[in-house]
Short mmCIF file of C-alpha atoms in Angstrom, two decimals:
data_model
loop_
_atom_site.label_atom_id
_atom_site.label_comp_id
_atom_site.label_asym_id
_atom_site.label_seq_id
_atom_site.Cartn_x
_atom_site.Cartn_y
_atom_site.Cartn_z
CA MET A 12 0.12 10.78 -46.38
CA SER A 13 -2.31 8.65 -48.43
CA GLN A 14 -5.81 7.75 -47.33
CA ASP A 15 -4.64 4.13 -46.97
CA THR A 16 -1.97 5.30 -44.52
CA LEU A 17 -4.52 7.27 -42.54
CA ASN A 18 -6.80 4.25 -42.42
CA VAL A 19 -3.98 2.12 -41.03
CA GLU A 20 -3.35 4.67 -38.31
CA ALA A 21 -7.05 5.09 -37.58
CA ASN A 22 -7.58 1.37 -37.10
CA SER A 23 -4.56 0.80 -34.83
CA LEU A 24 -6.49 -0.16 -31.65
CA GLU A 25 -5.79 3.03 -29.66
CA LEU A 26 -5.01 6.41 -31.15
CA GLY A 27 -2.36 7.77 -28.80
CA ALA A 28 -1.12 11.36 -28.55
CA ASP A 29 1.69 10.75 -31.07
CA ALA A 30 -0.66 9.29 -33.68
CA THR A 31 -3.19 12.08 -33.15
CA THR A 32 -0.48 14.70 -33.52
CA ALA A 33 0.77 13.05 -36.72
CA ILE A 34 -2.70 13.20 -38.29
CA LEU A 35 -3.17 16.81 -37.19
CA ALA A 36 0.21 17.79 -38.56
CA GLU A 37 -0.58 16.13 -41.89
CA LEU A 38 -3.91 17.94 -42.14
CA ILE A 39 -2.32 21.27 -41.35
CA THR A 40 0.83 21.07 -43.45
CA GLN A 41 -1.10 19.79 -46.49
CA ASN A 42 -3.96 22.26 -45.83
CA ARG A 43 -6.53 19.46 -46.02
CA LYS A 44 -10.13 19.93 -44.90
CA LEU A 45 -11.67 17.89 -42.11
CA SER A 46 -14.50 16.78 -44.36
CA ARG A 47 -12.05 14.90 -46.57
CA TYR A 48 -11.34 12.43 -43.75
CA GLN A 49 -14.74 12.57 -42.07
CA SER A 50 -15.42 8.83 -42.21
CA ILE A 51 -12.04 7.97 -40.70
CA PHE A 52 -12.43 10.28 -37.71
CA ASP A 53 -16.05 9.23 -37.16
CA HIS A 54 -14.97 5.59 -37.15
CA ILE A 55 -12.52 6.10 -34.28
CA ASN A 56 -14.90 8.48 -32.45
CA LEU A 57 -12.30 11.26 -32.38
CA GLY A 58 -13.78 14.74 -32.32
CA PHE A 59 -12.12 17.50 -34.39
CA PHE A 60 -12.65 21.26 -34.33
CA GLU A 61 -11.26 23.56 -37.01
CA GLN A 62 -11.10 27.14 -35.74
CA ASP A 63 -10.31 30.59 -37.09
CA LEU A 64 -7.67 32.40 -34.99
CA SER A 65 -7.25 35.47 -37.20
CA ASP A 66 -8.82 37.95 -34.75
CA LEU A 67 -6.93 36.53 -31.79
CA ARG A 68 -3.61 36.45 -33.64
CA ALA A 69 -4.09 40.07 -34.70
CA TYR A 70 -4.83 41.05 -31.09
CA LEU A 71 -1.79 39.22 -29.72
CA ALA A 72 0.37 40.80 -32.43
CA ARG A 73 -0.75 44.26 -31.32
CA LEU A 74 0.15 43.42 -27.74
CA ARG A 75 3.55 42.27 -28.88
CA ASP A 76 4.02 45.52 -30.83
CA ASP A 77 3.06 47.44 -27.69
CA GLY A 78 5.98 45.82 -25.87
CA VAL A 79 4.24 43.00 -24.05
CA VAL A 80 6.76 40.20 -23.52
CA ASP A 81 5.28 38.16 -20.66
CA ILE A 82 1.61 37.52 -21.43
CA ARG A 83 0.99 35.94 -18.01
CA ALA A 84 2.29 39.02 -16.22
CA TYR A 85 0.19 41.21 -18.52
CA ALA A 86 -2.94 39.20 -17.67
CA SER A 87 -2.25 39.05 -13.92
CA ASP A 88 -4.43 42.11 -13.16
CA LYS A 89 -6.95 41.44 -15.94
CA PRO A 90 -9.25 38.59 -14.77
CA SER A 91 -11.33 38.68 -17.96
CA PHE A 92 -8.32 38.46 -20.31
CA PRO A 93 -8.50 34.68 -21.05
CA ASP A 94 -12.26 34.88 -21.72
CA ASP A 95 -11.81 37.95 -23.94
CA CYS A 96 -9.26 36.00 -25.97
CA LEU A 97 -11.50 32.95 -26.28
CA ASN A 98 -14.35 35.16 -27.53
CA MET A 99 -12.15 36.07 -30.51
CA ILE A 100 -11.96 32.44 -31.69
CA ARG A 101 -14.57 31.08 -34.11
CA THR A 102 -15.27 27.47 -34.97
CA VAL A 103 -15.56 27.01 -38.74
CA ASP A 104 -15.90 23.23 -39.04
CA VAL A 105 -16.37 20.10 -36.94
CA ASN A 106 -16.75 16.42 -37.75
CA ASP A 107 -19.76 14.25 -36.92
CA ALA A 108 -17.91 12.54 -34.06
CA CYS A 109 -17.49 15.95 -32.44
CA VAL A 110 -21.22 16.63 -32.79
CA ARG A 111 -21.99 13.39 -30.95
CA LEU A 112 -19.36 13.92 -28.25
CA MET A 113 -20.56 17.45 -27.50
CA GLY A 114 -24.23 16.39 -27.39
CA ALA A 115 -25.18 18.73 -30.28
CA ASN A 116 -28.02 18.22 -32.74
CA SER A 117 -25.94 19.22 -35.75
CA LYS A 118 -22.79 21.03 -36.79
CA ASP A 119 -24.69 24.29 -36.72
CA ASP A 120 -24.83 24.08 -32.92
CA LEU A 121 -21.04 24.21 -32.80
CA ILE A 122 -20.20 26.57 -35.67
CA GLY A 123 -19.52 30.14 -34.51
CA PRO A 124 -18.01 31.38 -31.25
CA THR A 125 -15.91 28.59 -29.74
CA ARG A 126 -17.54 26.29 -27.25
CA PHE A 127 -14.13 24.94 -26.29
CA ARG A 128 -13.94 26.67 -22.91
CA PRO A 129 -11.73 24.71 -20.58
CA PRO A 130 -11.52 25.56 -16.86
CA HIS A 131 -9.90 28.89 -15.97
CA SER A 132 -6.68 27.16 -14.94
CA TYR A 133 -6.23 26.00 -18.57
CA ARG A 134 -7.39 29.08 -20.41
CA LEU A 135 -4.47 31.41 -19.77
CA GLY A 136 -2.03 28.57 -20.41
CA ALA A 137 -3.48 27.97 -23.87
CA ILE A 138 -3.37 31.69 -24.73
CA ALA A 139 0.22 31.94 -23.43
CA ALA A 140 1.23 28.92 -25.54
CA LEU A 141 -0.13 30.64 -28.65
CA PHE A 142 1.50 33.96 -27.74
CA GLU A 143 4.87 32.27 -27.12
CA GLY A 144 4.74 30.41 -30.44
CA GLN A 145 4.53 26.90 -29.06
CA GLN A 146 3.74 24.38 -31.77
CA MET A 147 1.57 21.97 -29.80
CA ILE A 148 -0.40 21.73 -26.59
CA THR A 149 -1.86 18.53 -25.13
CA GLY A 150 -3.58 17.71 -21.89
CA LYS A 151 -6.70 16.63 -20.05
CA THR A 152 -9.50 19.02 -19.21
CA THR A 153 -13.25 19.29 -18.70
CA LEU A 154 -15.75 20.74 -21.16
CA GLU A 155 -19.44 21.49 -20.96
CA GLY A 156 -21.40 19.88 -23.77
CA VAL A 157 -24.22 21.58 -25.64
CA ASP A 158 -26.64 19.40 -23.68
CA GLY A 159 -25.16 20.55 -20.36
CA ARG A 160 -23.18 17.39 -19.64
CA GLU A 161 -19.70 17.76 -18.18
CA LEU A 162 -17.15 15.93 -20.30
CA VAL A 163 -13.63 14.90 -19.37
CA VAL A 164 -11.54 14.94 -22.52
CA LEU A 165 -8.00 14.46 -23.72
CA PHE A 166 -7.09 17.13 -26.27
CA THR A 167 -4.30 17.71 -28.74
CA ALA A 168 -3.87 20.97 -30.66
CA ILE A 169 -1.37 22.27 -33.20
CA LEU A 170 -1.00 25.95 -32.33
CA ASP A 171 1.65 27.16 -34.73
CA TRP A 172 3.39 25.92 -37.85
CA GLU A 173 5.84 27.36 -40.34
CA ASP A 174 5.08 25.56 -43.62
CA ARG A 175 1.38 26.33 -43.96
CA VAL A 176 -0.11 29.07 -46.12
CA ASP A 177 -3.03 29.86 -43.81
CA ARG A 178 -1.55 30.44 -40.35
CA ASP A 179 -4.86 31.56 -38.86
CA ARG A 180 -6.49 28.14 -38.66
CA LEU A 181 -6.24 25.84 -35.65
CA ILE A 182 -7.20 22.18 -35.55
CA PHE A 183 -7.47 20.26 -32.34
CA SER A 184 -8.88 16.90 -31.33
CA ILE A 185 -10.87 15.79 -28.33
CA THR A 186 -11.33 12.25 -27.02
CA ASP A 187 -14.08 11.65 -24.48
CA ILE A 188 -12.75 9.80 -21.43
CA THR A 189 -15.62 10.73 -19.09
CA GLU A 190 -16.73 7.16 -18.44
CA GLN A 191 -13.15 6.04 -17.96
CA GLU A 192 -12.62 8.79 -15.39
CA ARG A 193 -15.82 7.80 -13.59
CA THR A 194 -14.63 4.20 -13.53
CA ASN A 195 -11.29 5.34 -12.16
CA GLU A 196 -13.06 7.38 -9.48
CA ARG A 197 -15.19 4.40 -8.50
CA LEU A 198 -12.07 2.24 -8.41
CA LEU A 199 -10.29 4.84 -6.29
CA ARG A 200 -13.22 4.99 -3.85
CA THR A 201 -13.24 1.21 -3.67
CA GLN A 202 -9.50 1.16 -3.04
CA GLU A 203 -9.88 3.79 -0.31
CA ALA A 204 -12.67 1.76 1.29
CA LEU A 205 -10.51 -1.37 1.15
CA ALA A 206 -7.56 0.54 2.59
CA LYS A 207 -9.76 1.79 5.42
CA ALA A 208 -11.05 -1.72 6.07
CA ASN A 209 -7.48 -3.00 6.01
CA ARG A 210 -6.40 -0.34 8.52
CA VAL A 211 -9.31 -1.28 10.80
CA ALA A 212 -8.42 -4.97 10.46
CA THR A 213 -4.76 -4.20 11.14
CA ILE A 214 -5.63 -2.21 14.24
CA GLY A 215 -7.90 -5.04 15.37
CA ALA A 216 -5.19 -7.62 14.79
CA LEU A 217 -2.62 -5.45 16.55
CA SER A 218 -4.95 -4.92 19.51
CA ALA A 219 -5.64 -8.65 19.71
CA SER A 220 -1.91 -9.33 19.46
CA ILE A 221 -1.07 -6.92 22.29
CA ALA A 222 -3.90 -8.29 24.43
CA HIS A 223 -2.74 -11.86 23.85
CA GLU A 224 0.88 -11.08 24.59
CA LEU A 225 0.13 -9.10 27.75
CA ASN A 226 -2.48 -11.47 29.09
CA GLN A 227 -0.04 -14.03 30.51
CA PRO A 228 2.45 -11.68 32.28
CA LEU A 229 -0.34 -9.46 33.63
CA GLY A 230 -2.29 -12.48 34.86
CA ALA A 231 0.83 -13.87 36.53
CA LEU A 232 1.63 -10.46 38.01
CA LEU A 233 -1.85 -10.23 39.56
CA MET A 234 -1.65 -13.71 41.04
CA ASP A 235 1.80 -13.09 42.53
CA ALA A 236 0.68 -9.75 43.97
CA GLN A 237 -2.29 -11.45 45.60
CA THR A 238 -0.01 -14.20 46.91
CA THR A 239 2.27 -11.55 48.41
CA GLN A 240 -0.73 -10.01 50.17
CA ARG A 241 -1.64 -13.37 51.65
CA TRP A 242 1.90 -14.07 52.88
CA LEU A 243 2.06 -10.63 54.50
CA GLY A 244 -1.50 -10.61 55.80
CA VAL A 245 -1.23 -13.55 58.15
CA GLU A 246 -0.54 -13.17 61.87
CA GLN A 247 3.10 -14.17 61.35
CA PRO A 248 4.07 -12.81 57.90
CA ASN A 249 6.29 -15.09 55.79
CA ILE A 250 8.77 -12.54 54.53
CA ALA A 251 10.80 -15.06 52.51
CA LYS A 252 7.78 -16.34 50.54
CA ALA A 253 6.50 -12.80 50.05
CA SER A 254 9.91 -11.75 48.75
CA GLU A 255 9.92 -14.62 46.23
CA ALA A 256 6.46 -13.61 45.02
CA LEU A 257 7.53 -9.99 44.71
CA ASP A 258 10.53 -11.07 42.61
CA ARG A 259 8.10 -12.75 40.24
CA VAL A 260 5.99 -9.57 40.20
CA VAL A 261 9.03 -7.57 39.12
CA SER A 262 9.97 -10.16 36.51
CA ASN A 263 6.49 -10.23 34.96
CA ALA A 264 6.25 -6.43 35.03
CA ARG A 265 9.49 -6.30 33.05
CA ARG A 266 8.12 -8.84 30.61
CA ALA A 267 5.02 -6.70 30.07
CA ALA A 268 7.20 -3.62 29.55
CA ASP A 269 9.36 -5.55 27.06
CA ILE A 270 6.27 -6.60 25.11
CA VAL A 271 5.06 -3.00 24.88
CA ARG A 272 8.55 -1.85 23.79
CA SER A 273 8.77 -4.61 21.22
CA VAL A 274 5.37 -3.75 19.74
CA ARG A 275 6.32 -0.06 19.62
CA ASP A 276 9.58 -0.84 17.81
CA ARG A 277 7.80 -2.92 15.22
CA VAL A 278 5.04 -0.38 14.62
CA VAL A 279 7.20 2.76 14.64
CA ASN A 280 10.49 1.46 13.27
CA ASN A 281 9.24 -1.68 11.49
CA ARG A 282 12.00 -3.70 13.11
CA ALA A 283 12.92 -5.56 16.28
CA ARG A 284 15.96 -4.94 18.44
CA THR A 285 18.04 -8.11 18.25
CA SER A 286 21.01 -9.12 20.37
CA SER A 287 22.91 -12.21 21.45
CA VAL A 288 20.57 -14.60 23.31
CA ASP A 289 21.64 -17.67 25.29
CA PRO A 290 18.92 -20.20 24.36
CA VAL A 291 19.51 -22.50 27.35
CA ARG A 292 19.27 -19.68 29.86
CA LEU A 293 16.21 -18.33 28.01
CA VAL A 294 14.41 -21.68 28.30
CA GLU A 295 15.35 -22.02 31.97
CA GLU A 296 14.02 -18.51 32.72
CA THR A 297 10.85 -19.35 30.82
CA ALA A 298 10.40 -22.51 32.91
CA THR A 299 10.73 -20.38 36.06
CA LEU A 300 8.05 -18.01 34.81
CA LEU A 301 5.77 -20.99 34.20
CA GLU A 302 6.09 -22.54 37.65
CA ARG A 303 2.40 -22.00 38.38
CA GLU A 304 1.27 -23.45 35.05
CA LEU A 305 3.55 -26.46 35.48
CA ALA A 306 2.23 -27.04 38.99
CA ARG A 307 -1.35 -26.63 37.77
CA TYR A 308 -0.92 -29.31 35.11
CA ASN A 309 1.43 -31.41 37.28
CA ALA A 310 3.90 -31.25 34.40
CA ARG A 311 7.61 -30.70 33.95
CA ILE A 312 9.95 -29.39 31.27
CA LYS A 313 12.84 -31.54 30.07
CA VAL A 314 15.62 -29.57 28.35
CA GLU A 315 18.18 -31.17 26.02
CA ALA A 316 21.01 -28.96 24.75
CA PRO A 317 24.70 -29.17 23.82
CA ASP A 318 27.31 -28.25 26.40
CA ILE A 319 27.94 -25.02 24.52
CA ALA A 320 24.79 -23.86 22.80
CA PRO A 321 25.15 -21.32 19.96
CA PRO A 322 23.92 -17.80 20.84
CA LEU A 323 20.85 -16.70 18.89
CA ASP A 324 20.31 -13.41 17.05
CA ALA A 325 16.90 -12.33 18.36
CA ASP A 326 15.00 -10.04 20.68
CA PRO A 327 15.19 -11.88 24.04
CA GLY A 328 11.76 -10.75 25.22
CA GLU A 329 10.07 -11.69 21.95
CA LEU A 330 11.81 -15.05 21.65
CA GLN A 331 10.96 -15.89 25.27
CA GLN A 332 7.31 -15.10 24.52
CA VAL A 333 7.43 -17.48 21.54
CA ILE A 334 8.87 -20.32 23.65
CA LEU A 335 6.40 -19.56 26.43
CA ASN A 336 3.44 -19.68 24.02
CA LEU A 337 4.57 -23.02 22.60
CA ILE A 338 5.06 -24.56 26.06
CA VAL A 339 1.69 -23.28 27.34
CA ASN A 340 -0.03 -24.63 24.22
CA GLY A 341 1.65 -27.98 24.86
CA LEU A 342 0.50 -28.02 28.48
CA GLN A 343 -3.07 -27.23 27.45
CA SER A 344 -2.99 -29.87 24.72
CA MET A 345 -1.80 -32.53 27.15
CA ALA A 346 -4.50 -31.54 29.65
CA ALA A 347 -7.11 -32.02 26.94
CA GLY A 348 -5.66 -35.42 26.09
CA GLY A 349 -6.71 -37.13 29.34
CA ARG A 350 -4.97 -38.59 32.39
CA SER A 351 -3.03 -41.23 30.46
CA VAL A 352 -0.86 -38.54 28.85
CA VAL A 353 2.68 -38.25 30.23
CA PRO A 354 2.91 -34.61 31.40
CA VAL A 355 6.33 -33.78 29.98
CA ILE A 356 7.35 -30.98 27.60
CA ASP A 357 10.58 -31.78 25.76
CA VAL A 358 12.61 -28.74 24.68
CA GLN A 359 15.57 -29.55 22.47
CA ILE A 360 18.20 -27.01 21.36
CA THR A 361 20.48 -27.92 18.44
CA GLN A 362 22.69 -26.21 15.90
CA TRP A 363 20.91 -26.83 12.60
CA ASN A 364 23.71 -25.63 10.33
CA GLU A 365 26.50 -23.06 10.26
CA ASP A 366 24.10 -20.11 10.37
CA MET A 367 20.96 -21.38 12.10
CA ALA A 368 19.98 -23.00 15.39
CA ARG A 369 16.79 -24.87 16.17
CA ILE A 370 14.57 -25.03 19.23
CA SER A 371 12.03 -27.85 19.26
CA VAL A 372 9.11 -28.01 21.70
CA ARG A 373 7.35 -31.36 21.89
CA ASP A 374 4.28 -32.18 23.95
CA ARG A 375 2.71 -35.58 24.65
CA GLY A 376 -0.84 -34.58 23.76
CA PRO A 377 -3.19 -35.86 21.04
CA GLY A 378 -1.25 -34.11 18.26
CA ILE A 379 -2.39 -31.91 15.38
CA ALA A 380 -5.57 -32.90 13.55
CA LYS A 381 -5.30 -33.09 9.75
CA ASP A 382 -8.00 -30.47 9.23
CA GLN A 383 -6.15 -28.03 11.52
CA ALA A 384 -2.66 -28.28 10.07
CA ALA A 385 -3.14 -25.82 7.18
CA SER A 386 -4.69 -23.09 9.37
CA LEU A 387 -2.59 -23.50 12.49
CA PHE A 388 -0.65 -20.24 12.09
CA ASP A 389 -3.48 -18.14 10.65
CA PRO A 390 -4.52 -15.07 12.68
CA PHE A 391 -7.73 -15.58 14.72
CA TYR A 392 -7.77 -19.33 14.06
CA THR A 393 -8.29 -21.22 17.29
CA THR A 394 -9.64 -24.54 18.55
CA LYS A 395 -10.01 -23.28 22.12
CA PRO A 396 -13.44 -22.08 23.33
CA ASP A 397 -11.93 -19.00 24.95
CA GLY A 398 -8.94 -18.58 22.60
CA MET A 399 -8.16 -15.51 20.48
CA GLY A 400 -6.27 -17.37 17.76
CA MET A 401 -3.29 -14.98 17.87
CA GLY A 402 -0.63 -16.95 19.73
CA LEU A 403 0.81 -19.02 16.88
CA ALA A 404 0.29 -16.21 14.35
CA ILE A 405 2.42 -13.94 16.57
CA CYS A 406 5.02 -16.68 16.95
CA ARG A 407 5.34 -17.06 13.18
CA SER A 408 5.49 -13.30 12.59
CA THR A 409 8.18 -12.91 15.25
CA ILE A 410 10.40 -15.75 14.03
CA GLU A 411 10.09 -14.77 10.37
CA SER A 412 11.08 -11.20 11.24
CA TYR A 413 14.47 -12.61 12.33
CA GLY A 414 14.85 -14.48 9.05
CA GLY A 415 13.89 -17.79 10.62
CA GLU A 416 10.92 -20.09 10.30
CA ILE A 417 8.51 -22.09 12.42
CA GLU A 418 6.81 -25.36 11.54
CA ALA A 419 4.63 -27.90 13.25
CA PHE A 420 4.05 -31.63 12.78
CA ASN A 421 3.15 -34.72 14.74
CA HIS A 422 5.75 -36.91 16.44
CA PRO A 423 5.69 -40.59 15.40
CA ASP A 424 5.30 -41.63 19.05
CA GLY A 425 2.50 -39.16 19.72
CA GLY A 426 2.14 -35.49 20.48
CA ALA A 427 3.03 -32.43 18.45
CA ILE A 428 6.39 -30.83 17.70
CA PHE A 429 6.86 -27.13 17.03
CA GLN A 430 10.26 -26.36 15.54
CA VAL A 431 11.66 -22.84 15.59
CA THR A 432 14.71 -22.02 13.47
CA VAL A 433 16.57 -18.85 14.44
CA PRO A 434 19.78 -17.26 13.06
CA ILE A 435 22.94 -17.72 15.11
CA PHE A 436 24.39 -14.49 16.46
CA ASP A 437 27.38 -13.33 14.43
CA ARG A 438 29.97 -12.06 16.90
CA THR A 439 32.18 -10.83 14.07
CA ASN A 440 29.55 -8.41 12.75
CA ASP A 441 28.76 -7.30 16.28
CA THR A 442 32.43 -6.49 16.89
CA LEU A 443 32.68 -4.57 13.62
CA ASN A 444 29.48 -2.62 14.34
CA SER A 445 30.72 -1.63 17.77
CA HIS A 446 33.76 0.18 16.37
#
């Protein structure tokens, strides 16, 4: 290898393990001195030690002659063995880059007993590699510099070779990556902090989601329970009215239980339980659940659907909550629009294409403001003084989990339209899965 070739390798941006090994091998096989290439190694800030292993090799040879085959087993009850071996190694030459990296004043600080003392976990491994005749060892370890600094270094060493006259010399390189490791540690701490913040935010969003979803059925349940008390508390109890109210209590309790189950399935199993859902019946049941809200706003729901509506592939409780949220939002929007607003919610069910059906919910309110359109489905975004900003975000998350989509826009004649596209239930797959 000519000096020009070495210069090309030395100036190749990053000196990887393969390039370092190639230079070491060339130095060893040609028996070249470190000083001959001092300027090259200094330029790339690569530290080199040249060490005398004659005493250590002689000691290991005697152990081999004494019948030692497994050096690790031999050292298992001799804690000082790796250190005793290291004390037999002497450094005979170093380059200037090594002097700088180790925080030494001059080469004299490093010449003599080796200062290359990696952690105990590495020491026996290096001795075993030499004993077993391995040709090369590479890795990452920590060293203590002459000035007391702890260095993290990458090292490469040629431990044995067959075509060299002097087999008692070892050359290895060290590259200081201490600052890089510190940067990586800082980055890791930052990532951990971000992950923690993300977990907290996720828990907060989940809690807000659960609270939002449960608020309506629990509120309705409380009102119906109180109504039942009133019907039964009068001098002549109205059993029929109390029974109707109790039916609504049971229905809302089931809805709350379904919400909890749905959240659990998504958190634990990362999926929803889907089944065949009749969209017309679902909307009619939702209208029944909203009798109080409809009466409060003096509004009604108008449903338009084909004679035979396609069944939807969804979780019935979740999809009902989506439709309920959209209708309630429409009622509230119309209430905010003033008395001139026609209090009607139009729900239209259509088959969009061969695989998808669409449910549209239109109100007659003031519509969606331009500055609100882009943020409408963002978590915690709300235009209501007492709103949580989770309703539409939950709706989008739910519909997208089925492979559908939800969009919102203004109707040309006034009011807003929320369109939900949901997959049609595939009876063929359901039949196949049941067998």
